[in-house]
Amino acid sequence: MKDSFIVTGGARLSGAVRVHGAKNSVLKLMSAALLAEGTTTLHNCPQIADVAYMADVLRGLGCEVQVDGATIHITTPAEIEYNADFDAVRQFRASVAILGPLTARCHRARLALPGGDAIGSRPLDMHQTGLEKLGAHTRIEHGCVVAEADHLRGAHIKLDFPSVGATENILTAAVLAEGTTTLDNAAREPEIVDLCNFLNEMGAKISGAGSNVITVEGVDSLRACEHDVVGDRIVAGTWAYAAAITQGDITVAGIDPQHLHLVLEKLKLAGAQVETYPSGFRVVQNAQPTAVDYQTLPFPGFPTDLQPMAIALCVASEGMSVITENIFESRFRFVDELMRLGADASIDGHHVVIRGGRPLSSAPVWSSDIRAGAGLVLAALVAEGDTEVHDVYHIDRGYPGFDEQLRALGAGIKRVKR
């Protein structure tokens, strides 16, 4: 059965929320646990569907995985499987993160080409090229990516684009490679820093995390460890935009506001009052927002995962906005659903022009991915009447208790089964 949300527009959200660990980090940390025999413990984990999916993938490789609320225990045996379960891997994109650890630990890996959100083409070319520079042989066969390596050796690797996934797989392979690996044009996201910190706690020797050049000194083996997952900046940013869209007042805890510096600066331009604290922030919007332009870029630029929320805010704002998507070519599918609600939008390639301030009215809409679903809910909060948001299983993959937290902030929202 596919759940839907019925969202009643008109509420001004106010209150406080706490975000848990980042979806875009915890899944990669779970994968990296494959690198060391023993029990790895992760704290501050989000209770989302993708964590359960990754747990199933690891169990299929021979690990024992216990999920106890916000804590996950992963016990990795001395010998692990290298051939990942086809059906388990295909369910979500982040499953590709096991490619690097399996290649490093088993010297071979086989996993289905991953599924996940319908936001555009995300090939594995840079993942494969990076592993090949380290000495692996890779190929695509029968719907799977295969990597084999007699011996991994450090190398200088320059990425054509600062891909988060490729950076992660190269790092998790290089930590057990002989010699030094230099990764140039590496991704700089906070989740990359969290992964590097985790690997160093396991005994790796990584420097430069957070910059565009990361250096890895290979080691012979790693050890299991205990780690707190970094706060989820995308979930935190979603709450920030919910405050602005509903002309509300929301305090968000559990996040380093520096991870959202540009996001919060954009809200200030839209007219919001923003206060930051060592581990959180507050957003207050007392009048209709002002239109602001956006373009998505790799960190520290504006995150593509918050683009749907930015568009929803532009629809509720006075004036015209231009949003440019530079990361995923299919992310504007979300705009077609907004237009069902009455948004005045036109798409031109990787740009969308929004003429904001028009009243929105309820209509049935469909989530195409995690962030699009959340963005539709935010837009529905300011639409007249009751909007039914379908396929919210996407939202459940990235937002723990999204509808419950919205109700606690004053939103009219209920979950129904169809």
PDB file of N, CA and C in Angstrom, residues 182-278:
ATOM      1  N   THR A 182      46.356  10.746  -3.852  1.00  0.00           N
ATOM      2  CA  THR A 182      45.956  12.148  -3.833  1.00  0.00           C
ATOM      3  C   THR A 182      44.722  12.302  -4.709  1.00  0.00           C
ATOM      4  N   LEU A 183      43.653  12.782  -4.103  1.00  0.00           N
ATOM      5  CA  LEU A 183      42.399  12.955  -4.831  1.00  0.00           C
ATOM      6  C   LEU A 183      42.173  14.447  -5.052  1.00  0.00           C
ATOM      7  N   ASP A 184      42.269  14.857  -6.312  1.00  0.00           N
ATOM      8  CA  ASP A 184      42.152  16.271  -6.696  1.00  0.00           C
ATOM      9  C   ASP A 184      40.739  16.550  -7.204  1.00  0.00           C
ATOM     10  N   ASN A 185      40.244  17.753  -6.902  1.00  0.00           N
ATOM     11  CA  ASN A 185      38.874  18.143  -7.224  1.00  0.00           C
ATOM     12  C   ASN A 185      37.869  17.252  -6.489  1.00  0.00           C
ATOM     13  N   ALA A 186      38.218  16.915  -5.257  1.00  0.00           N
ATOM     14  CA  ALA A 186      37.354  16.084  -4.416  1.00  0.00           C
ATOM     15  C   ALA A 186      36.136  16.875  -3.962  1.00  0.00           C
ATOM     16  N   ALA A 187      35.051  16.158  -3.658  1.00  0.00           N
ATOM     17  CA  ALA A 187      33.874  16.790  -3.068  1.00  0.00           C
ATOM     18  C   ALA A 187      34.218  17.327  -1.682  1.00  0.00           C
ATOM     19  N   ARG A 188      33.568  18.421  -1.293  1.00  0.00           N
ATOM     20  CA  ARG A 188      33.895  19.112  -0.037  1.00  0.00           C
ATOM     21  C   ARG A 188      32.751  19.086   0.963  1.00  0.00           C
ATOM     22  N   GLU A 189      31.687  18.355   0.673  1.00  0.00           N
ATOM     23  CA  GLU A 189      30.498  18.362   1.513  1.00  0.00           C
ATOM     24  C   GLU A 189      30.800  17.946   2.955  1.00  0.00           C
ATOM     25  N   PRO A 190      30.027  18.441   3.920  1.00  0.00           N
ATOM     26  CA  PRO A 190      30.208  18.020   5.314  1.00  0.00           C
ATOM     27  C   PRO A 190      30.116  16.507   5.504  1.00  0.00           C
ATOM     28  N   GLU A 191      29.343  15.846   4.655  1.00  0.00           N
ATOM     29  CA  GLU A 191      29.236  14.383   4.768  1.00  0.00           C
ATOM     30  C   GLU A 191      30.541  13.707   4.369  1.00  0.00           C
ATOM     31  N   ILE A 192      31.304  14.300   3.450  1.00  0.00           N
ATOM     32  CA  ILE A 192      32.631  13.785   3.103  1.00  0.00           C
ATOM     33  C   ILE A 192      33.568  13.948   4.298  1.00  0.00           C
ATOM     34  N   VAL A 193      33.500  15.091   4.953  1.00  0.00           N
ATOM     35  CA  VAL A 193      34.326  15.311   6.146  1.00  0.00           C
ATOM     36  C   VAL A 193      33.974  14.295   7.224  1.00  0.00           C
ATOM     37  N   ASP A 194      32.682  14.030   7.390  1.00  0.00           N
ATOM     38  CA  ASP A 194      32.248  13.056   8.398  1.00  0.00           C
ATOM     39  C   ASP A 194      32.793  11.665   8.083  1.00  0.00           C
ATOM     40  N   LEU A 195      32.760  11.277   6.804  1.00  0.00           N
ATOM     41  CA  LEU A 195      33.304   9.982   6.413  1.00  0.00           C
ATOM     42  C   LEU A 195      34.805   9.922   6.687  1.00  0.00           C
ATOM     43  N   CYS A 196      35.526  10.972   6.345  1.00  0.00           N
ATOM     44  CA  CYS A 196      36.974  10.981   6.586  1.00  0.00           C
ATOM     45  C   CYS A 196      37.283  10.909   8.080  1.00  0.00           C
ATOM     46  N   ASN A 197      36.522  11.629   8.894  1.00  0.00           N
ATOM     47  CA  ASN A 197      36.721  11.552  10.340  1.00  0.00           C
ATOM     48  C   ASN A 197      36.485  10.137  10.846  1.00  0.00           C
ATOM     49  N   PHE A 198      35.436   9.514  10.343  1.00  0.00           N
ATOM     50  CA  PHE A 198      35.110   8.135  10.726  1.00  0.00           C
ATOM     51  C   PHE A 198      36.237   7.181  10.330  1.00  0.00           C
ATOM     52  N   LEU A 199      36.717   7.300   9.109  1.00  0.00           N
ATOM     53  CA  LEU A 199      37.797   6.427   8.652  1.00  0.00           C
ATOM     54  C   LEU A 199      39.069   6.643   9.467  1.00  0.00           C
ATOM     55  N   ASN A 200      39.361   7.881   9.818  1.00  0.00           N
ATOM     56  CA  ASN A 200      40.533   8.144  10.663  1.00  0.00           C
ATOM     57  C   ASN A 200      40.366   7.530  12.045  1.00  0.00           C
ATOM     58  N   GLU A 201      39.138   7.552  12.565  1.00  0.00           N
ATOM     59  CA  GLU A 201      38.886   6.890  13.853  1.00  0.00           C
ATOM     60  C   GLU A 201      39.090   5.378  13.746  1.00  0.00           C
ATOM     61  N   MET A 202      38.908   4.831  12.537  1.00  0.00           N
ATOM     62  CA  MET A 202      39.152   3.406  12.300  1.00  0.00           C
ATOM     63  C   MET A 202      40.641   3.100  12.121  1.00  0.00           C
ATOM     64  N   GLY A 203      41.469   4.138  12.026  1.00  0.00           N
ATOM     65  CA  GLY A 203      42.903   3.934  11.859  1.00  0.00           C
ATOM     66  C   GLY A 203      43.452   4.365  10.521  1.00  0.00           C
ATOM     67  N   ALA A 204      42.613   4.961   9.666  1.00  0.00           N
ATOM     68  CA  ALA A 204      43.089   5.471   8.377  1.00  0.00           C
ATOM     69  C   ALA A 204      43.925   6.729   8.583  1.00  0.00           C
ATOM     70  N   LYS A 205      44.643   7.124   7.535  1.00  0.00           N
ATOM     71  CA  LYS A 205      45.472   8.328   7.575  1.00  0.00           C
ATOM     72  C   LYS A 205      45.060   9.228   6.415  1.00  0.00           C
ATOM     73  N   ILE A 206      44.052  10.068   6.687  1.00  0.00           N
ATOM     74  CA  ILE A 206      43.490  10.941   5.666  1.00  0.00           C
ATOM     75  C   ILE A 206      43.665  12.382   6.109  1.00  0.00           C
ATOM     76  N   SER A 207      44.102  13.235   5.206  1.00  0.00           N
ATOM     77  CA  SER A 207      44.221  14.658   5.481  1.00  0.00           C
ATOM     78  C   SER A 207      43.600  15.448   4.338  1.00  0.00           C
ATOM     79  N   GLY A 208      43.184  16.663   4.635  1.00  0.00           N
ATOM     80  CA  GLY A 208      42.626  17.537   3.603  1.00  0.00           C
ATOM     81  C   GLY A 208      41.127  17.470   3.449  1.00  0.00           C
ATOM     82  N   ALA A 209      40.427  16.722   4.295  1.00  0.00           N
ATOM     83  CA  ALA A 209      38.970  16.637   4.178  1.00  0.00           C
ATOM     84  C   ALA A 209      38.352  18.021   4.329  1.00  0.00           C
ATOM     85  N   GLY A 210      37.410  18.337   3.468  1.00  0.00           N
ATOM     86  CA  GLY A 210      36.796  19.656   3.454  1.00  0.00           C
ATOM     87  C   GLY A 210      37.429  20.596   2.451  1.00  0.00           C
ATOM     88  N   SER A 211      38.582  20.200   1.896  1.00  0.00           N
ATOM     89  CA  SER A 211      39.223  20.971   0.823  1.00  0.00           C
ATOM     90  C   SER A 211      39.050  20.201  -0.478  1.00  0.00           C
ATOM     91  N   ASN A 212      39.531  20.776  -1.575  1.00  0.00           N
ATOM     92  CA  ASN A 212      39.367  20.077  -2.855  1.00  0.00           C
ATOM     93  C   ASN A 212      40.505  19.106  -3.153  1.00  0.00           C
ATOM     94  N   VAL A 213      41.470  18.972  -2.231  1.00  0.00           N
ATOM     95  CA  VAL A 213      42.535  17.987  -2.393  1.00  0.00           C
ATOM     96  C   VAL A 213      42.619  17.158  -1.106  1.00  0.00           C
ATOM     97  N   ILE A 214      42.363  15.867  -1.225  1.00  0.00           N
ATOM     98  CA  ILE A 214      42.407  14.965  -0.078  1.00  0.00           C
ATOM     99  C   ILE A 214      43.550  13.974  -0.301  1.00  0.00           C
ATOM    100  N   THR A 215      44.348  13.768   0.740  1.00  0.00           N
ATOM    101  CA  THR A 215      45.483  12.847   0.675  1.00  0.00           C
ATOM    102  C   THR A 215      45.238  11.669   1.596  1.00  0.00           C
ATOM    103  N   VAL A 216      45.494  10.474   1.084  1.00  0.00           N
ATOM    104  CA  VAL A 216      45.293   9.243   1.844  1.00  0.00           C
ATOM    105  C   VAL A 216      46.592   8.448   1.867  1.00  0.00           C
ATOM    106  N   GLU A 217      47.097   8.182   3.065  1.00  0.00           N
ATOM    107  CA  GLU A 217      48.229   7.272   3.238  1.00  0.00           C
ATOM    108  C   GLU A 217      47.663   5.902   3.553  1.00  0.00           C
ATOM    109  N   GLY A 218      47.865   4.947   2.680  1.00  0.00           N
ATOM    110  CA  GLY A 218      47.286   3.630   2.872  1.00  0.00           C
ATOM    111  C   GLY A 218      47.818   2.928   4.114  1.00  0.00           C
ATOM    112  N   VAL A 219      46.965   2.132   4.749  1.00  0.00           N
ATOM    113  CA  VAL A 219      47.351   1.342   5.923  1.00  0.00           C
ATOM    114  C   VAL A 219      47.027  -0.121   5.651  1.00  0.00           C
ATOM    115  N   ASP A 220      47.609  -1.001   6.488  1.00  0.00           N
ATOM    116  CA  ASP A 220      47.416  -2.440   6.275  1.00  0.00           C
ATOM    117  C   ASP A 220      46.030  -2.912   6.694  1.00  0.00           C
ATOM    118  N   SER A 221      45.495  -2.329   7.750  1.00  0.00           N
ATOM    119  CA  SER A 221      44.189  -2.770   8.242  1.00  0.00           C
ATOM    120  C   SER A 221      43.535  -1.657   9.042  1.00  0.00           C
ATOM    121  N   LEU A 222      42.235  -1.779   9.234  1.00  0.00           N
ATOM    122  CA  LEU A 222      41.464  -0.837  10.019  1.00  0.00           C
ATOM    123  C   LEU A 222      40.771  -1.575  11.159  1.00  0.00           C
ATOM    124  N   ARG A 223      40.281  -0.823  12.125  1.00  0.00           N
ATOM    125  CA  ARG A 223      39.586  -1.415  13.272  1.00  0.00           C
ATOM    126  C   ARG A 223      38.185  -0.810  13.385  1.00  0.00           C
ATOM    127  N   ALA A 224      37.267  -1.585  13.929  1.00  0.00           N
ATOM    128  CA  ALA A 224      35.911  -1.090  14.163  1.00  0.00           C
ATOM    129  C   ALA A 224      35.954   0.014  15.219  1.00  0.00           C
ATOM    130  N   CYS A 225      34.980   0.927  15.163  1.00  0.00           N
ATOM    131  CA  CYS A 225      34.990   2.055  16.100  1.00  0.00           C
ATOM    132  C   CYS A 225      33.566   2.498  16.407  1.00  0.00           C
ATOM    133  N   GLU A 226      33.459   3.564  17.193  1.00  0.00           N
ATOM    134  CA  GLU A 226      32.187   4.166  17.567  1.00  0.00           C
ATOM    135  C   GLU A 226      32.187   5.605  17.080  1.00  0.00           C
ATOM    136  N   HIS A 227      31.043   6.068  16.553  1.00  0.00           N
ATOM    137  CA  HIS A 227      31.043   7.381  15.886  1.00  0.00           C
ATOM    138  C   HIS A 227      29.650   8.001  15.951  1.00  0.00           C
ATOM    139  N   ASP A 228      29.605   9.331  16.110  1.00  0.00           N
ATOM    140  CA  ASP A 228      28.356  10.094  16.044  1.00  0.00           C
ATOM    141  C   ASP A 228      28.204  10.675  14.642  1.00  0.00           C
ATOM    142  N   VAL A 229      27.065  10.421  14.012  1.00  0.00           N
ATOM    143  CA  VAL A 229      26.821  10.876  12.642  1.00  0.00           C
ATOM    144  C   VAL A 229      26.552  12.385  12.642  1.00  0.00           C
ATOM    145  N   VAL A 230      27.135  13.094  11.678  1.00  0.00           N
ATOM    146  CA  VAL A 230      26.944  14.538  11.557  1.00  0.00           C
ATOM    147  C   VAL A 230      25.468  14.849  11.300  1.00  0.00           C
ATOM    148  N   GLY A 231      25.003  16.005  11.781  1.00  0.00           N
ATOM    149  CA  GLY A 231      23.605  16.403  11.599  1.00  0.00           C
ATOM    150  C   GLY A 231      23.223  16.581  10.134  1.00  0.00           C
ATOM    151  N   ASP A 232      21.951  16.385   9.839  1.00  0.00           N
ATOM    152  CA  ASP A 232      21.462  16.409   8.457  1.00  0.00           C
ATOM    153  C   ASP A 232      21.142  17.838   8.024  1.00  0.00           C
ATOM    154  N   ARG A 233      22.022  18.410   7.210  1.00  0.00           N
ATOM    155  CA  ARG A 233      21.842  19.801   6.782  1.00  0.00           C
ATOM    156  C   ARG A 233      20.668  19.950   5.814  1.00  0.00           C
ATOM    157  N   ILE A 234      20.326  18.893   5.081  1.00  0.00           N
ATOM    158  CA  ILE A 234      19.215  19.002   4.135  1.00  0.00           C
ATOM    159  C   ILE A 234      17.882  19.010   4.878  1.00  0.00           C
ATOM    160  N   VAL A 235      17.740  18.143   5.870  1.00  0.00           N
ATOM    161  CA  VAL A 235      16.528  18.166   6.694  1.00  0.00           C
ATOM    162  C   VAL A 235      16.431  19.499   7.436  1.00  0.00           C
ATOM    163  N   ALA A 236      17.558  19.960   7.992  1.00  0.00           N
ATOM    164  CA  ALA A 236      17.561  21.247   8.691  1.00  0.00           C
ATOM    165  C   ALA A 236      17.166  22.377   7.749  1.00  0.00           C
ATOM    166  N   GLY A 237      17.691  22.348   6.527  1.00  0.00           N
ATOM    167  CA  GLY A 237      17.341  23.369   5.550  1.00  0.00           C
ATOM    168  C   GLY A 237      15.877  23.315   5.163  1.00  0.00           C
ATOM    169  N   THR A 238      15.313  22.119   5.122  1.00  0.00           N
ATOM    170  CA  THR A 238      13.888  21.977   4.818  1.00  0.00           C
ATOM    171  C   THR A 238      13.042  22.683   5.871  1.00  0.00           C
ATOM    172  N   TRP A 239      13.396  22.512   7.153  1.00  0.00           N
ATOM    173  CA  TRP A 239      12.658  23.199   8.218  1.00  0.00           C
ATOM    174  C   TRP A 239      12.848  24.710   8.119  1.00  0.00           C
ATOM    175  N   ALA A 240      14.035  25.157   7.740  1.00  0.00           N
ATOM    176  CA  ALA A 240      14.267  26.591   7.577  1.00  0.00           C
ATOM    177  C   ALA A 240      13.337  27.167   6.507  1.00  0.00           C
ATOM    178  N   TYR A 241      13.196  26.463   5.393  1.00  0.00           N
ATOM    179  CA  TYR A 241      12.331  26.936   4.317  1.00  0.00           C
ATOM    180  C   TYR A 241      10.861  26.806   4.683  1.00  0.00           C
ATOM    181  N   ALA A 242      10.517  25.820   5.508  1.00  0.00           N
ATOM    182  CA  ALA A 242       9.136  25.701   5.980  1.00  0.00           C
ATOM    183  C   ALA A 242       8.743  26.929   6.793  1.00  0.00           C
ATOM    184  N   ALA A 243       9.692  27.427   7.600  1.00  0.00           N
ATOM    185  CA  ALA A 243       9.415  28.632   8.374  1.00  0.00           C
ATOM    186  C   ALA A 243       9.174  29.824   7.460  1.00  0.00           C
ATOM    187  N   ALA A 244      10.022  29.997   6.452  1.00  0.00           N
ATOM    188  CA  ALA A 244       9.886  31.143   5.559  1.00  0.00           C
ATOM    189  C   ALA A 244       8.619  31.066   4.723  1.00  0.00           C
ATOM    190  N   ILE A 245       8.301  29.880   4.205  1.00  0.00           N
ATOM    191  CA  ILE A 245       7.140  29.719   3.331  1.00  0.00           C
ATOM    192  C   ILE A 245       5.841  30.009   4.074  1.00  0.00           C
ATOM    193  N   THR A 246       5.738  29.562   5.326  1.00  0.00           N
ATOM    194  CA  THR A 246       4.489  29.736   6.084  1.00  0.00           C
ATOM    195  C   THR A 246       4.496  31.007   6.927  1.00  0.00           C
ATOM    196  N   GLN A 247       5.509  31.876   6.731  1.00  0.00           N
ATOM    197  CA  GLN A 247       5.667  33.078   7.545  1.00  0.00           C
ATOM    198  C   GLN A 247       5.634  32.704   9.027  1.00  0.00           C
ATOM    199  N   GLY A 248       6.478  31.716   9.337  1.00  0.00           N
ATOM    200  CA  GLY A 248       6.482  31.137  10.665  1.00  0.00           C
ATOM    201  C   GLY A 248       7.726  31.456  11.469  1.00  0.00           C
ATOM    202  N   ASP A 249       7.952  30.632  12.507  1.00  0.00           N
ATOM    203  CA  ASP A 249       9.035  30.853  13.460  1.00  0.00           C
ATOM    204  C   ASP A 249       9.490  29.479  13.944  1.00  0.00           C
ATOM    205  N   ILE A 250      10.604  28.985  13.401  1.00  0.00           N
ATOM    206  CA  ILE A 250      11.068  27.634  13.726  1.00  0.00           C
ATOM    207  C   ILE A 250      12.522  27.683  14.177  1.00  0.00           C
ATOM    208  N   THR A 251      12.800  27.023  15.291  1.00  0.00           N
ATOM    209  CA  THR A 251      14.158  26.851  15.790  1.00  0.00           C
ATOM    210  C   THR A 251      14.597  25.419  15.506  1.00  0.00           C
ATOM    211  N   VAL A 252      15.759  25.274  14.915  1.00  0.00           N
ATOM    212  CA  VAL A 252      16.288  23.964  14.517  1.00  0.00           C
ATOM    213  C   VAL A 252      17.561  23.677  15.301  1.00  0.00           C
ATOM    214  N   ALA A 253      17.618  22.519  15.947  1.00  0.00           N
ATOM    215  CA  ALA A 253      18.790  22.114  16.726  1.00  0.00           C
ATOM    216  C   ALA A 253      19.401  20.854  16.115  1.00  0.00           C
ATOM    217  N   GLY A 254      20.679  20.608  16.445  1.00  0.00           N
ATOM    218  CA  GLY A 254      21.350  19.398  15.988  1.00  0.00           C
ATOM    219  C   GLY A 254      22.124  19.567  14.698  1.00  0.00           C
ATOM    220  N   ILE A 255      22.441  20.805  14.332  1.00  0.00           N
ATOM    221  CA  ILE A 255      23.117  21.058  13.062  1.00  0.00           C
ATOM    222  C   ILE A 255      24.110  22.203  13.223  1.00  0.00           C
ATOM    223  N   ASP A 256      25.253  22.089  12.566  1.00  0.00           N
ATOM    224  CA  ASP A 256      26.209  23.193  12.514  1.00  0.00           C
ATOM    225  C   ASP A 256      25.714  24.185  11.469  1.00  0.00           C
ATOM    226  N   PRO A 257      25.345  25.421  11.865  1.00  0.00           N
ATOM    227  CA  PRO A 257      24.790  26.360  10.886  1.00  0.00           C
ATOM    228  C   PRO A 257      25.766  26.723   9.772  1.00  0.00           C
ATOM    229  N   GLN A 258      27.073  26.522   9.982  1.00  0.00           N
ATOM    230  CA  GLN A 258      28.034  26.788   8.916  1.00  0.00           C
ATOM    231  C   GLN A 258      27.835  25.848   7.739  1.00  0.00           C
ATOM    232  N   HIS A 259      27.239  24.688   7.986  1.00  0.00           N
ATOM    233  CA  HIS A 259      26.950  23.758   6.892  1.00  0.00           C
ATOM    234  C   HIS A 259      25.827  24.276   5.993  1.00  0.00           C
ATOM    235  N   LEU A 260      25.130  25.328   6.451  1.00  0.00           N
ATOM    236  CA  LEU A 260      24.014  25.907   5.697  1.00  0.00           C
ATOM    237  C   LEU A 260      24.213  27.409   5.494  1.00  0.00           C
ATOM    238  N   HIS A 261      25.452  27.824   5.448  1.00  0.00           N
ATOM    239  CA  HIS A 261      25.728  29.277   5.412  1.00  0.00           C
ATOM    240  C   HIS A 261      25.015  29.964   4.251  1.00  0.00           C
ATOM    241  N   LEU A 262      25.203  29.471   3.033  1.00  0.00           N
ATOM    242  CA  LEU A 262      24.581  30.118   1.870  1.00  0.00           C
ATOM    243  C   LEU A 262      23.067  29.967   1.915  1.00  0.00           C
ATOM    244  N   VAL A 263      22.575  28.824   2.362  1.00  0.00           N
ATOM    245  CA  VAL A 263      21.133  28.592   2.457  1.00  0.00           C
ATOM    246  C   VAL A 263      20.484  29.631   3.361  1.00  0.00           C
ATOM    247  N   LEU A 264      21.081  29.870   4.515  1.00  0.00           N
ATOM    248  CA  LEU A 264      20.521  30.842   5.449  1.00  0.00           C
ATOM    249  C   LEU A 264      20.684  32.269   4.944  1.00  0.00           C
ATOM    250  N   GLU A 265      21.773  32.540   4.220  1.00  0.00           N
ATOM    251  CA  GLU A 265      21.943  33.863   3.632  1.00  0.00           C
ATOM    252  C   GLU A 265      20.856  34.147   2.595  1.00  0.00           C
ATOM    253  N   LYS A 266      20.472  33.144   1.831  1.00  0.00           N
ATOM    254  CA  LYS A 266      19.389  33.312   0.849  1.00  0.00           C
ATOM    255  C   LYS A 266      18.073  33.637   1.546  1.00  0.00           C
ATOM    256  N   LEU A 267      17.836  33.015   2.701  1.00  0.00           N
ATOM    257  CA  LEU A 267      16.610  33.302   3.438  1.00  0.00           C
ATOM    258  C   LEU A 267      16.604  34.732   3.955  1.00  0.00           C
ATOM    259  N   LYS A 268      17.773  35.230   4.355  1.00  0.00           N
ATOM    260  CA  LYS A 268      17.855  36.628   4.779  1.00  0.00           C
ATOM    261  C   LYS A 268      17.484  37.561   3.633  1.00  0.00           C
ATOM    262  N   LEU A 269      17.958  37.226   2.420  1.00  0.00           N
ATOM    263  CA  LEU A 269      17.618  38.045   1.250  1.00  0.00           C
ATOM    264  C   LEU A 269      16.119  38.018   0.976  1.00  0.00           C
ATOM    265  N   ALA A 270      15.468  36.906   1.328  1.00  0.00           N
ATOM    266  CA  ALA A 270      14.023  36.786   1.127  1.00  0.00           C
ATOM    267  C   ALA A 270      13.233  37.513   2.213  1.00  0.00           C
ATOM    268  N   GLY A 271      13.931  38.050   3.209  1.00  0.00           N
ATOM    269  CA  GLY A 271      13.258  38.820   4.242  1.00  0.00           C
ATOM    270  C   GLY A 271      13.159  38.152   5.595  1.00  0.00           C
ATOM    271  N   ALA A 272      13.752  36.972   5.734  1.00  0.00           N
ATOM    272  CA  ALA A 272      13.680  36.266   7.011  1.00  0.00           C
ATOM    273  C   ALA A 272      14.692  36.826   8.009  1.00  0.00           C
ATOM    274  N   GLN A 273      14.352  36.714   9.283  1.00  0.00           N
ATOM    275  CA  GLN A 273      15.302  36.989  10.357  1.00  0.00           C
ATOM    276  C   GLN A 273      15.938  35.656  10.749  1.00  0.00           C
ATOM    277  N   VAL A 274      17.255  35.602  10.752  1.00  0.00           N
ATOM    278  CA  VAL A 274      17.963  34.354  11.028  1.00  0.00           C
ATOM    279  C   VAL A 274      18.944  34.576  12.175  1.00  0.00           C
ATOM    280  N   GLU A 275      18.821  33.755  13.196  1.00  0.00           N
ATOM    281  CA  GLU A 275      19.776  33.740  14.296  1.00  0.00           C
ATOM    282  C   GLU A 275      20.488  32.393  14.280  1.00  0.00           C
ATOM    283  N   THR A 276      21.790  32.400  14.487  1.00  0.00           N
ATOM    284  CA  THR A 276      22.535  31.139  14.517  1.00  0.00           C
ATOM    285  C   THR A 276      23.134  30.919  15.906  1.00  0.00           C
ATOM    286  N   TYR A 277      23.257  29.633  16.248  1.00  0.00           N
ATOM    287  CA  TYR A 277      23.820  29.196  17.517  1.00  0.00           C
ATOM    288  C   TYR A 277      24.910  28.168  17.220  1.00  0.00           C
ATOM    289  N   PRO A 278      25.690  27.751  18.220  1.00  0.00           N
ATOM    290  CA  PRO A 278      26.744  26.766  17.947  1.00  0.00           C
ATOM    291  C   PRO A 278      26.223  25.467  17.321  1.00  0.00           C
TER     292      PRO A 278
END
